[in-house]
Coordinates of C-alpha atoms in Angstrom, one line a residue:
M2 CA -18.1 -64.5 -156.4
K3 CA -18.3 -64.6 -160.3
H4 CA -22.0 -63.9 -160.0
F5 CA -21.2 -60.9 -157.8
A6 CA -18.6 -59.5 -160.2
S7 CA -21.0 -59.7 -163.2
L8 CA -23.8 -58.2 -161.1
I9 CA -21.8 -55.0 -160.6
Q10 CA -21.2 -54.4 -164.3
I11 CA -24.7 -54.0 -165.5
A12 CA -27.5 -51.5 -164.9
A13 CA -30.5 -53.8 -164.2
V14 CA -30.2 -57.5 -163.5
G15 CA -32.0 -60.2 -161.5
L16 CA -30.0 -62.9 -159.6
T17 CA -31.1 -65.4 -157.1
F18 CA -29.2 -66.5 -154.0
L19 CA -30.1 -69.5 -151.8
L20 CA -29.3 -68.8 -148.2
A21 CA -29.1 -70.6 -144.9
A22 CA -31.9 -69.8 -142.6
N23 CA -31.3 -67.5 -139.6
T24 CA -33.3 -65.5 -137.1
P25 CA -35.5 -63.6 -137.3
G26 CA -38.0 -65.9 -139.1
T27 CA -38.6 -69.6 -139.0
T28 CA -35.9 -72.2 -138.5
N29 CA -37.0 -74.8 -141.1
T30 CA -37.1 -72.6 -144.2
L31 CA -34.4 -71.4 -146.6
P32 CA -34.8 -67.8 -147.9
S33 CA -34.1 -67.3 -151.6
V34 CA -33.2 -63.7 -152.4
T35 CA -33.5 -62.2 -155.9
I36 CA -31.5 -59.0 -156.4
K37 CA -32.3 -56.3 -159.1
K38 CA -30.2 -53.2 -159.7
T39 CA -31.7 -50.3 -161.6
F40 CA -29.3 -47.5 -162.7
L41 CA -30.2 -44.0 -161.3
S42 CA -27.1 -41.8 -161.6
L43 CA -23.5 -41.5 -162.6
Q44 CA -21.0 -39.0 -161.2
P45 CA -20.2 -36.6 -164.1
Q46 CA -16.8 -37.0 -165.8
D47 CA -14.0 -34.7 -164.5
S48 CA -16.0 -33.7 -161.5
M49 CA -15.6 -34.1 -157.7
A50 CA -18.6 -35.4 -155.8
Y51 CA -19.2 -34.1 -152.3
A52 CA -20.1 -37.3 -150.4
E53 CA -21.2 -35.3 -147.3
S54 CA -23.9 -33.6 -149.4
A55 CA -25.6 -36.8 -150.5
V56 CA -29.2 -37.1 -149.3
I57 CA -31.7 -39.9 -149.9
S58 CA -35.4 -39.1 -150.3
P59 CA -37.6 -40.2 -147.4
D60 CA -39.1 -43.0 -149.6
S61 CA -35.6 -44.2 -150.5
T62 CA -36.2 -43.8 -154.3
H63 CA -34.1 -40.7 -155.2
L64 CA -30.7 -39.4 -154.3
A65 CA -29.3 -35.8 -154.6
Y66 CA -25.8 -34.6 -154.2
V67 CA -23.4 -31.8 -155.1
V68 CA -20.7 -32.1 -157.7
K69 CA -18.0 -29.6 -158.7
N70 CA -15.9 -29.1 -161.8
E71 CA -13.8 -26.3 -163.3
T72 CA -16.8 -24.2 -164.2
G73 CA -18.8 -24.4 -161.0
M74 CA -21.1 -26.5 -158.8
Q75 CA -24.3 -28.3 -159.6
V76 CA -26.8 -30.6 -157.9
M77 CA -27.4 -34.1 -159.3
T78 CA -30.8 -35.6 -158.7
N79 CA -30.6 -39.2 -159.8
D80 CA -29.3 -38.8 -163.4
K81 CA -30.5 -35.2 -163.9
A82 CA -27.9 -32.5 -163.6
G83 CA -29.0 -29.1 -162.3
K84 CA -27.8 -25.8 -163.5
L85 CA -24.2 -24.7 -162.8
Y86 CA -23.7 -22.2 -160.0
D87 CA -20.7 -20.5 -158.5
Q88 CA -21.4 -21.9 -155.1
I89 CA -24.1 -24.2 -153.4
A90 CA -24.6 -23.5 -149.7
R91 CA -23.4 -26.1 -147.2
G92 CA -26.1 -28.3 -145.8
F93 CA -27.9 -28.6 -149.2
P94 CA -29.6 -30.1 -151.2
V95 CA -32.6 -31.2 -149.1
F96 CA -35.7 -33.3 -149.9
S97 CA -39.2 -32.5 -148.9
P98 CA -40.8 -34.9 -146.4
Q99 CA -43.2 -36.0 -149.1
K100 CA -43.4 -35.7 -152.9
N101 CA -39.5 -35.9 -153.4
R102 CA -39.0 -32.2 -154.1
V103 CA -35.4 -31.0 -154.0
G104 CA -34.3 -27.6 -152.8
Y105 CA -31.0 -25.7 -152.2
I106 CA -29.5 -22.2 -151.9
A107 CA -26.9 -21.1 -154.4
T108 CA -25.0 -18.0 -155.7
L109 CA -24.3 -17.0 -159.3
A110 CA -22.5 -13.9 -160.4
G111 CA -22.9 -12.4 -156.9
K112 CA -26.6 -13.1 -156.7
N113 CA -28.3 -15.3 -154.1
I114 CA -30.7 -17.8 -155.6
V115 CA -33.1 -20.3 -154.0
V116 CA -33.8 -23.4 -156.2
V117 CA -36.7 -25.7 -155.8
D118 CA -37.4 -28.3 -158.4
K119 CA -35.0 -26.5 -160.7
T120 CA -37.1 -23.3 -160.5
E121 CA -35.2 -20.3 -159.3
Y122 CA -36.5 -17.9 -156.7
P123 CA -34.9 -14.6 -155.6
G124 CA -32.5 -14.7 -152.6
F125 CA -32.0 -10.9 -152.8
D126 CA -29.1 -9.9 -150.5
G127 CA -28.9 -13.3 -148.8
A128 CA -31.2 -16.3 -148.1
C129 CA -31.4 -19.0 -145.4
C130 CA -33.6 -21.4 -143.6
L131 CA -35.2 -23.1 -146.7
T132 CA -37.9 -25.3 -145.2
F133 CA -40.4 -27.7 -146.8
S134 CA -43.9 -28.2 -145.4
P135 CA -44.6 -31.7 -144.0
D136 CA -47.0 -32.5 -146.9
G137 CA -44.4 -31.4 -149.4
K138 CA -46.7 -29.0 -151.1
S139 CA -45.1 -25.8 -150.0
F140 CA -41.7 -24.3 -149.0
A141 CA -40.6 -21.1 -147.3
Y142 CA -37.3 -19.3 -146.6
I143 CA -36.0 -16.1 -145.1
A144 CA -34.3 -13.5 -147.3
Q145 CA -32.4 -10.2 -146.6
K146 CA -33.7 -7.4 -148.8
E147 CA -32.8 -3.7 -148.6
G148 CA -32.0 -3.8 -144.9
K149 CA -35.1 -5.8 -144.1
Q150 CA -35.9 -9.5 -143.7
V151 CA -38.8 -11.1 -145.5
V152 CA -40.3 -14.6 -145.6
L153 CA -41.0 -16.0 -149.0
F154 CA -43.8 -18.6 -149.2
N155 CA -43.7 -20.6 -152.4
G156 CA -41.7 -17.7 -153.8
T157 CA -44.2 -15.0 -152.8
P158 CA -42.9 -12.5 -150.3
H159 CA -44.7 -11.7 -147.1
D160 CA -44.6 -8.3 -145.4
P161 CA -41.0 -7.3 -144.5
F162 CA -39.7 -7.0 -140.9
D163 CA -36.7 -5.6 -139.3
A164 CA -35.7 -9.2 -138.5
I165 CA -37.2 -12.7 -138.6
D166 CA -36.6 -14.9 -135.5
R167 CA -34.3 -17.7 -136.8
Q168 CA -34.2 -19.5 -133.4
I169 CA -37.9 -20.4 -133.6
G170 CA -37.6 -20.6 -137.3
L171 CA -40.3 -21.3 -139.9
V172 CA -42.9 -23.5 -138.2
F173 CA -45.2 -25.5 -140.5
G174 CA -48.3 -27.3 -139.2
P175 CA -48.1 -31.1 -139.1
G176 CA -49.1 -32.7 -142.4
S177 CA -50.1 -29.3 -143.8
S178 CA -48.8 -26.1 -145.5
R179 CA -49.8 -23.8 -142.7
L180 CA -46.9 -21.6 -141.7
A181 CA -46.2 -19.5 -138.6
Y182 CA -43.1 -17.4 -137.5
S183 CA -42.3 -14.3 -135.5
G184 CA -41.0 -11.0 -136.9
L185 CA -39.5 -7.9 -135.2
D186 CA -41.0 -4.5 -136.1
Q187 CA -39.8 -1.3 -134.5
G188 CA -38.7 -3.2 -131.3
R189 CA -41.9 -5.3 -131.0
V190 CA -42.4 -8.9 -131.9
I191 CA -45.4 -10.0 -134.0
L192 CA -46.7 -13.5 -134.7
V193 CA -47.4 -14.2 -138.3
I194 CA -49.8 -16.9 -139.2
D195 CA -50.3 -18.0 -142.9
G196 CA -48.8 -14.7 -144.0
K197 CA -51.1 -12.5 -141.8
P198 CA -49.4 -10.5 -139.0
Q199 CA -51.5 -10.7 -135.8
E200 CA -52.7 -7.5 -134.2
R201 CA -51.0 -7.9 -130.8
A202 CA -47.3 -7.1 -130.4
W203 CA -45.0 -8.6 -127.8
D204 CA -41.5 -8.2 -126.3
I205 CA -40.6 -11.8 -127.1
I206 CA -42.2 -14.9 -128.6
D207 CA -40.6 -18.0 -127.1
E208 CA -42.5 -21.0 -128.6
I209 CA -44.9 -21.6 -131.5
A210 CA -46.8 -24.9 -131.8
F211 CA -49.6 -26.2 -134.1
S212 CA -52.0 -28.9 -133.0
P213 CA -51.5 -32.3 -134.7
D214 CA -54.2 -31.6 -137.2
A215 CA -52.8 -28.0 -137.8
K216 CA -56.2 -26.4 -137.2
N217 CA -55.1 -24.8 -134.0
I218 CA -52.1 -22.8 -133.0
A219 CA -50.5 -21.7 -129.7
C220 CA -47.6 -19.5 -128.7
I221 CA -45.8 -18.4 -125.6
A222 CA -45.1 -14.7 -125.5
T223 CA -43.9 -12.1 -123.0
T224 CA -44.6 -8.4 -122.4
Q225 CA -43.4 -6.3 -119.5
K226 CA -41.6 -9.4 -118.1
K227 CA -44.8 -11.4 -117.8
Y228 CA -45.6 -14.6 -119.8
F229 CA -48.8 -15.3 -121.7
V230 CA -50.0 -18.3 -123.6
V231 CA -52.1 -17.6 -126.6
Q232 CA -54.3 -20.4 -127.9
N233 CA -56.1 -19.3 -131.1
S234 CA -58.1 -16.3 -129.8
T235 CA -57.8 -17.3 -126.1
T236 CA -55.1 -15.8 -123.8
Y237 CA -53.9 -17.4 -120.6
G238 CA -51.8 -15.5 -118.0
P239 CA -50.0 -13.6 -116.8
F240 CA -47.4 -16.0 -115.5
D241 CA -43.9 -15.5 -114.1
M242 CA -42.7 -18.1 -116.7
A243 CA -44.2 -20.5 -119.2
E244 CA -42.8 -23.2 -121.3
A245 CA -43.3 -26.7 -122.9
L246 CA -46.4 -26.2 -125.1
T247 CA -47.8 -29.7 -125.6
W248 CA -50.9 -30.6 -127.7
A249 CA -52.9 -33.8 -127.1
P250 CA -52.8 -36.3 -130.0
D251 CA -56.6 -35.8 -130.4
N252 CA -56.2 -32.0 -130.8
K253 CA -58.6 -31.4 -127.9
S254 CA -56.2 -30.3 -125.2
L255 CA -53.3 -27.9 -124.8
V256 CA -51.0 -28.3 -121.8
F257 CA -48.0 -26.2 -120.7
V258 CA -45.9 -25.7 -117.6
A259 CA -45.8 -22.3 -115.8
I260 CA -44.7 -20.5 -112.7
K261 CA -47.2 -18.3 -110.8
N262 CA -46.7 -16.7 -107.4
D263 CA -43.6 -18.8 -106.9
N264 CA -45.5 -22.0 -107.6
W265 CA -45.1 -24.5 -110.4
I266 CA -48.4 -25.2 -112.2
T267 CA -49.3 -27.5 -115.0
V268 CA -52.1 -25.9 -117.1
K269 CA -54.5 -28.0 -119.2
N270 CA -57.0 -26.1 -121.3
G271 CA -56.8 -23.2 -118.8
R272 CA -57.2 -25.3 -115.7
E273 CA -54.3 -24.9 -113.3
M274 CA -53.0 -28.0 -111.5
P275 CA -50.6 -27.3 -108.6
S276 CA -47.2 -29.0 -109.3
G277 CA -45.0 -27.7 -106.4
K278 CA -43.2 -24.7 -104.9
Y279 CA -40.7 -22.9 -107.1
T280 CA -37.6 -22.3 -105.0
I281 CA -34.1 -21.4 -106.0
Q282 CA -31.5 -23.2 -103.9
T283 CA -28.0 -22.1 -103.1
V284 CA -25.5 -25.0 -103.2
F285 CA -21.7 -24.9 -102.4
N286 CA -19.5 -26.3 -105.2
P287 CA -16.5 -27.9 -103.5
V288 CA -14.5 -28.1 -106.7
K289 CA -15.0 -24.4 -107.7
K290 CA -15.2 -23.4 -104.0
V291 CA -18.1 -21.1 -104.7
Y292 CA -21.8 -21.1 -104.1
E293 CA -24.0 -21.7 -107.1
Y294 CA -27.7 -21.4 -107.7
M295 CA -29.7 -24.5 -108.4
V296 CA -32.9 -23.8 -110.4
P297 CA -35.7 -26.5 -110.5
Q298 CA -36.0 -28.3 -113.8
I299 CA -39.4 -29.6 -114.8
T300 CA -39.8 -32.5 -117.3
P301 CA -42.3 -31.5 -120.1
P302 CA -45.8 -33.0 -119.9
V303 CA -46.6 -36.0 -122.0
F304 CA -49.9 -37.3 -123.4
S305 CA -50.6 -41.0 -124.0
P306 CA -51.1 -41.9 -127.7
D307 CA -54.9 -42.1 -127.3
A308 CA -54.9 -38.7 -125.4
S309 CA -56.7 -40.2 -122.4
R310 CA -53.8 -39.9 -119.9
L311 CA -51.4 -37.1 -119.0
A312 CA -48.1 -37.4 -117.3
F313 CA -46.5 -34.4 -115.7
T314 CA -43.8 -33.5 -113.1
M315 CA -44.4 -32.4 -109.5
I316 CA -41.7 -30.9 -107.3
E317 CA -41.3 -31.2 -103.5
E318 CA -38.3 -29.5 -101.9
F319 CA -36.1 -30.0 -104.9
R320 CA -37.1 -33.6 -105.4
Y321 CA -39.4 -34.7 -108.3
R322 CA -42.1 -37.2 -108.9
I323 CA -44.2 -38.1 -112.0
R324 CA -48.0 -37.9 -111.7
V325 CA -50.3 -39.8 -114.1
E326 CA -53.9 -39.1 -113.4
D327 CA -54.3 -39.6 -109.7
Q328 CA -51.2 -41.8 -109.3
K329 CA -48.1 -40.2 -107.9
G330 CA -44.8 -41.9 -108.4
P331 CA -41.9 -42.0 -105.9
L332 CA -39.6 -39.0 -105.3
F333 CA -36.3 -38.6 -107.0
D334 CA -33.5 -36.0 -107.3
R335 CA -34.2 -36.0 -111.1
V336 CA -36.7 -37.7 -113.4
G337 CA -36.7 -38.4 -117.1
E338 CA -39.4 -37.9 -119.6
P339 CA -42.2 -40.5 -119.3
V340 CA -42.9 -42.8 -122.3
F341 CA -46.3 -44.4 -122.8
S342 CA -46.9 -47.8 -124.4
P343 CA -48.5 -47.9 -127.9
D344 CA -51.8 -49.0 -126.4
S345 CA -51.7 -46.1 -123.7
R346 CA -52.1 -48.6 -120.9
H347 CA -48.6 -48.5 -119.5
Y348 CA -45.9 -45.9 -119.0
A349 CA -42.2 -45.9 -117.9
Y350 CA -39.5 -43.4 -117.0
I351 CA -36.1 -43.1 -115.3
G352 CA -35.6 -41.8 -111.8
I353 CA -32.2 -40.6 -110.5
V354 CA -31.0 -40.6 -106.9
S355 CA -27.9 -38.4 -106.6
G356 CA -24.9 -39.1 -104.5
K357 CA -21.2 -40.1 -104.7
T358 CA -22.5 -42.7 -107.2
N359 CA -25.8 -41.8 -108.9
Q360 CA -28.4 -44.6 -108.9
Y361 CA -30.8 -44.8 -111.8
A362 CA -34.2 -46.5 -111.3
F363 CA -36.4 -48.0 -114.0
I364 CA -40.0 -47.0 -113.1
Y365 CA -42.9 -48.9 -114.7
D366 CA -46.5 -47.8 -114.1
G367 CA -45.3 -45.7 -111.2
N368 CA -43.4 -48.6 -109.5
P369 CA -39.6 -48.9 -109.1
I370 CA -38.6 -52.2 -110.9
A371 CA -34.8 -52.2 -110.8
T372 CA -31.8 -49.9 -110.1
Y373 CA -28.6 -49.5 -112.3
E374 CA -25.5 -47.4 -112.3
G375 CA -26.8 -45.6 -115.3
I376 CA -29.8 -45.7 -117.7
V377 CA -29.6 -44.1 -121.1
P378 CA -33.0 -42.9 -122.5
P379 CA -35.2 -43.6 -124.2
V380 CA -37.2 -46.5 -122.8
V381 CA -38.6 -48.4 -125.7
F382 CA -42.0 -50.3 -125.7
S383 CA -42.6 -53.2 -128.0
P384 CA -45.5 -52.7 -130.6
D385 CA -47.7 -55.0 -128.6
A386 CA -47.0 -53.0 -125.4
Q387 CA -46.0 -56.1 -123.5
R388 CA -42.2 -55.7 -123.5
T389 CA -39.7 -53.0 -122.7
A390 CA -36.1 -52.4 -123.6
F391 CA -33.5 -49.7 -122.6
R392 CA -29.8 -49.1 -122.5
I393 CA -27.8 -49.1 -119.2
A394 CA -24.2 -47.9 -118.5
N395 CA -21.6 -48.7 -115.8
E396 CA -18.9 -46.6 -114.2
K397 CA -16.4 -47.8 -116.9
G398 CA -18.6 -46.2 -119.6
M399 CA -19.6 -49.5 -121.1
G400 CA -23.2 -50.2 -122.2
S401 CA -25.7 -53.0 -122.2
V402 CA -29.3 -53.5 -123.1
V403 CA -32.0 -54.6 -120.6
V404 CA -34.9 -56.4 -122.3
D405 CA -37.8 -57.5 -120.1
G406 CA -35.6 -57.0 -117.0
Q407 CA -32.8 -59.3 -118.4
K408 CA -29.4 -57.7 -118.9
A409 CA -27.4 -58.6 -122.0
E410 CA -23.7 -58.6 -122.6
W411 CA -21.6 -55.4 -121.9
Y412 CA -20.2 -53.6 -124.9
D413 CA -18.1 -50.4 -125.4
D414 CA -21.1 -48.7 -126.9
I415 CA -24.6 -49.6 -128.1
S416 CA -27.4 -48.1 -130.1
T417 CA -31.1 -47.8 -129.1
P418 CA -32.8 -51.2 -129.3
V419 CA -35.4 -51.8 -131.9
F420 CA -38.3 -54.3 -131.6
S421 CA -39.7 -56.2 -134.6
P422 CA -43.3 -55.4 -135.6
D423 CA -44.5 -58.7 -134.0
S424 CA -42.6 -57.8 -130.8
K425 CA -40.7 -61.1 -130.7
H426 CA -37.3 -59.9 -131.7
V427 CA -34.9 -57.1 -130.5
A428 CA -32.0 -55.8 -132.4
Y429 CA -29.3 -53.2 -131.8
K430 CA -25.8 -52.2 -132.9
A431 CA -22.9 -52.9 -130.4
L432 CA -19.3 -51.7 -130.4
K433 CA -16.6 -54.1 -129.1
N434 CA -12.8 -53.7 -129.6
K435 CA -13.4 -51.0 -132.2
K436 CA -15.7 -53.4 -134.3
V437 CA -19.4 -53.2 -134.7
F438 CA -21.7 -56.1 -134.3
M439 CA -25.4 -56.4 -135.0
V440 CA -27.0 -58.1 -132.0
V441 CA -30.3 -59.9 -132.6
D442 CA -32.0 -61.6 -129.7
K443 CA -28.6 -61.5 -127.8
K444 CA -26.8 -63.2 -130.8
E445 CA -23.9 -61.3 -132.4
H446 CA -23.5 -61.0 -136.1
G447 CA -20.3 -59.5 -137.5
P448 CA -17.8 -58.1 -136.9
F449 CA -18.1 -55.0 -139.2
D450 CA -16.5 -51.6 -139.4
D451 CA -20.0 -50.1 -139.2
T452 CA -23.6 -50.8 -140.1
T453 CA -26.9 -49.0 -140.7
P454 CA -29.7 -49.5 -138.1
P455 CA -31.6 -52.8 -138.4
F456 CA -34.8 -52.8 -140.5
F457 CA -37.6 -55.4 -140.1
S458 CA -40.1 -56.6 -142.6
P459 CA -43.8 -56.1 -141.7
D460 CA -44.3 -59.8 -140.8
S461 CA -41.0 -59.8 -138.8
N462 CA -39.6 -62.8 -140.7
C463 CA -36.8 -60.7 -142.3
M464 CA -34.3 -58.2 -141.0
A465 CA -32.0 -56.3 -143.3
Y466 CA -29.2 -53.8 -142.9
L467 CA -26.1 -52.5 -144.7
A468 CA -22.7 -53.3 -143.4
R469 CA -19.1 -52.3 -144.1
E470 CA -16.2 -54.7 -143.5
A471 CA -13.4 -52.5 -144.9
P472 CA -13.0 -49.2 -146.7
Y473 CA -15.6 -49.3 -149.6
S474 CA -16.3 -53.0 -149.0
C475 CA -20.0 -53.1 -148.2
F476 CA -22.8 -55.7 -148.1
L477 CA -26.6 -55.9 -148.0
I478 CA -27.3 -58.4 -145.3
V479 CA -30.7 -60.2 -144.9
N480 CA -31.2 -62.5 -141.9
D481 CA -27.4 -62.5 -141.3
D482 CA -26.6 -63.5 -144.9
K483 CA -24.4 -61.4 -147.2
V484 CA -26.7 -61.0 -150.1
L485 CA -25.0 -58.3 -152.2
P486 CA -21.4 -57.1 -151.9
F487 CA -20.5 -53.8 -153.4
N488 CA -17.6 -51.2 -153.3
S489 CA -19.2 -48.1 -151.9
F490 CA -19.8 -45.9 -148.9
F491 CA -23.0 -45.0 -147.2
N492 CA -24.2 -42.7 -144.5
Y493 CA -24.9 -45.1 -141.6
Q494 CA -27.8 -43.0 -140.2
Q495 CA -29.4 -41.7 -143.4
T496 CA -29.5 -44.8 -145.6
P497 CA -32.9 -46.3 -145.0
I498 CA -33.9 -49.7 -146.2
V499 CA -37.6 -49.7 -147.1
F500 CA -39.7 -52.9 -147.0
D501 CA -42.4 -52.7 -149.7
G502 CA -44.1 -55.8 -148.3
D503 CA -43.3 -58.8 -146.2
N504 CA -40.8 -60.1 -148.8
Q505 CA -39.7 -57.1 -150.8
L506 CA -37.3 -54.3 -149.9
H507 CA -35.3 -51.6 -151.6
F508 CA -32.6 -49.0 -150.9
I509 CA -30.4 -46.6 -152.7
G510 CA -26.8 -47.8 -153.2
L511 CA -23.7 -45.8 -154.2
F512 CA -21.3 -48.1 -156.0
L513 CA -17.7 -47.2 -156.7
E514 CA -16.9 -48.4 -160.3
N515 CA -13.8 -47.4 -162.2
N516 CA -13.1 -44.6 -159.7
R517 CA -16.5 -43.0 -160.2
F518 CA -19.7 -43.3 -158.2
K519 CA -22.8 -44.9 -159.8
V520 CA -26.1 -44.7 -158.0
Y521 CA -28.5 -47.7 -158.2
R522 CA -31.8 -48.5 -156.7
I523 CA -31.5 -52.0 -155.3
D524 CA -34.6 -54.2 -155.0
A525 CA -34.6 -57.5 -153.2
E526 CA -37.3 -60.1 -153.3
I527 CA -37.2 -62.7 -150.6
S528 CA -39.0 -66.1 -150.8
F529 CA -38.9 -69.0 -148.4
Q530 CA -38.5 -72.6 -149.4
T531 CA -39.0 -75.6 -147.1
G532 CA -35.7 -77.1 -146.1
N533 CA -34.6 -80.3 -144.3
E534 CA -33.0 -79.7 -141.0
E535 CA -29.7 -81.6 -140.4

């Protein structure tokens, strides 16, 4: 413990710990872990830090958060303090998906300001919806100006509209800076692509979707109560309804679901595939003692990762089945969304039979495998596509995990299971008697107050996570060994541990020292030494 105490007092240090071997990994080796702390940030003196505002960059190398003192509020990005403002909007700051750019919305002397990388942009009469592109190169937001609404792209305003649709929002193309949104002009809705308003106006635009390579775009729009799907310059329709735009991973196909002449159809590149009769059923509710309408619900279509296979829903007299190519699965009262294996060869989903007690069936490659009182999606495939795992529930509200058809212990609650990269290990969080355990290959580690999700090394020999045993009493845990204790807090869902190789990892840690928070980058290097088994 003396080593731990001295470790917390300095900004950057290396220290080695020899640990007992645990799974995952080999059983006849002893992992030796070297810890290095590098100072990143210190909570300013006489200020209050808003813990809920703290965000970690996607690569887990930067942290940004809001602090407040007597003169105003400012954003700290690592050890760099931003400008003082009167207010910083709730929900900010945010990081870009790439390039570690920081953005937020603030007010100063009654003016609305958008800040990106410390550069100020006009918020005019009000600003919202600051969004970064997936590649991190661009940003956009919506501003109110002189009774109009305008989208600013990298600070440059587009044409103003009476209103910008915030429900659809600002839609960037995957991995790109292409931007699309819809604007209202004199009662008509116009699609805007890359700043250019399209010629045709609509009553409503319901969905906007770029292809995975961002080179193509599609939208669902309505006019005179009819639905149309516009794919680049091609228009499909009219339909009585259309939804669920789905692009194939290879960018070559667009699929959506529609209703036409009281029939469900699944449309792929314009080809209509019959999917059943659309019928609204009247059902008596004995509790409310009234008749209610039951509207058919179709599961969105799903492509396999290699885009060679398509799964979609068919309906037959208010019962549903999943069809994959020419294979039709069994009928159920409801079906869940299909999941394909990484190699695209297999698929799985959940089928539900309603009754006094619902029955949930696990369906694998179109065949029922087992039935449970409840199944909680998603179904998870292992990276090698040979194993499956999913959560189940019983009538008492307890949960368990089924791996390869084998049910584990029941808990009060459980998280989604995670496979190791080599597919040999399964880990998940479990709640029992108000305590959290990390369960690895059915073995419990804990108890804790809470933990982050588990993170595996690329070679699967190491598993790491952060855990809290008491208020502010936290640990970095590697292969079930407490490597680094620290007084801190962390966001259990947003504190990623990043493996930089098979034996190196890092994360951002917030340490409570002398009643002030210090931010460190923690690097751990793990090596294995041959040990003698007892």
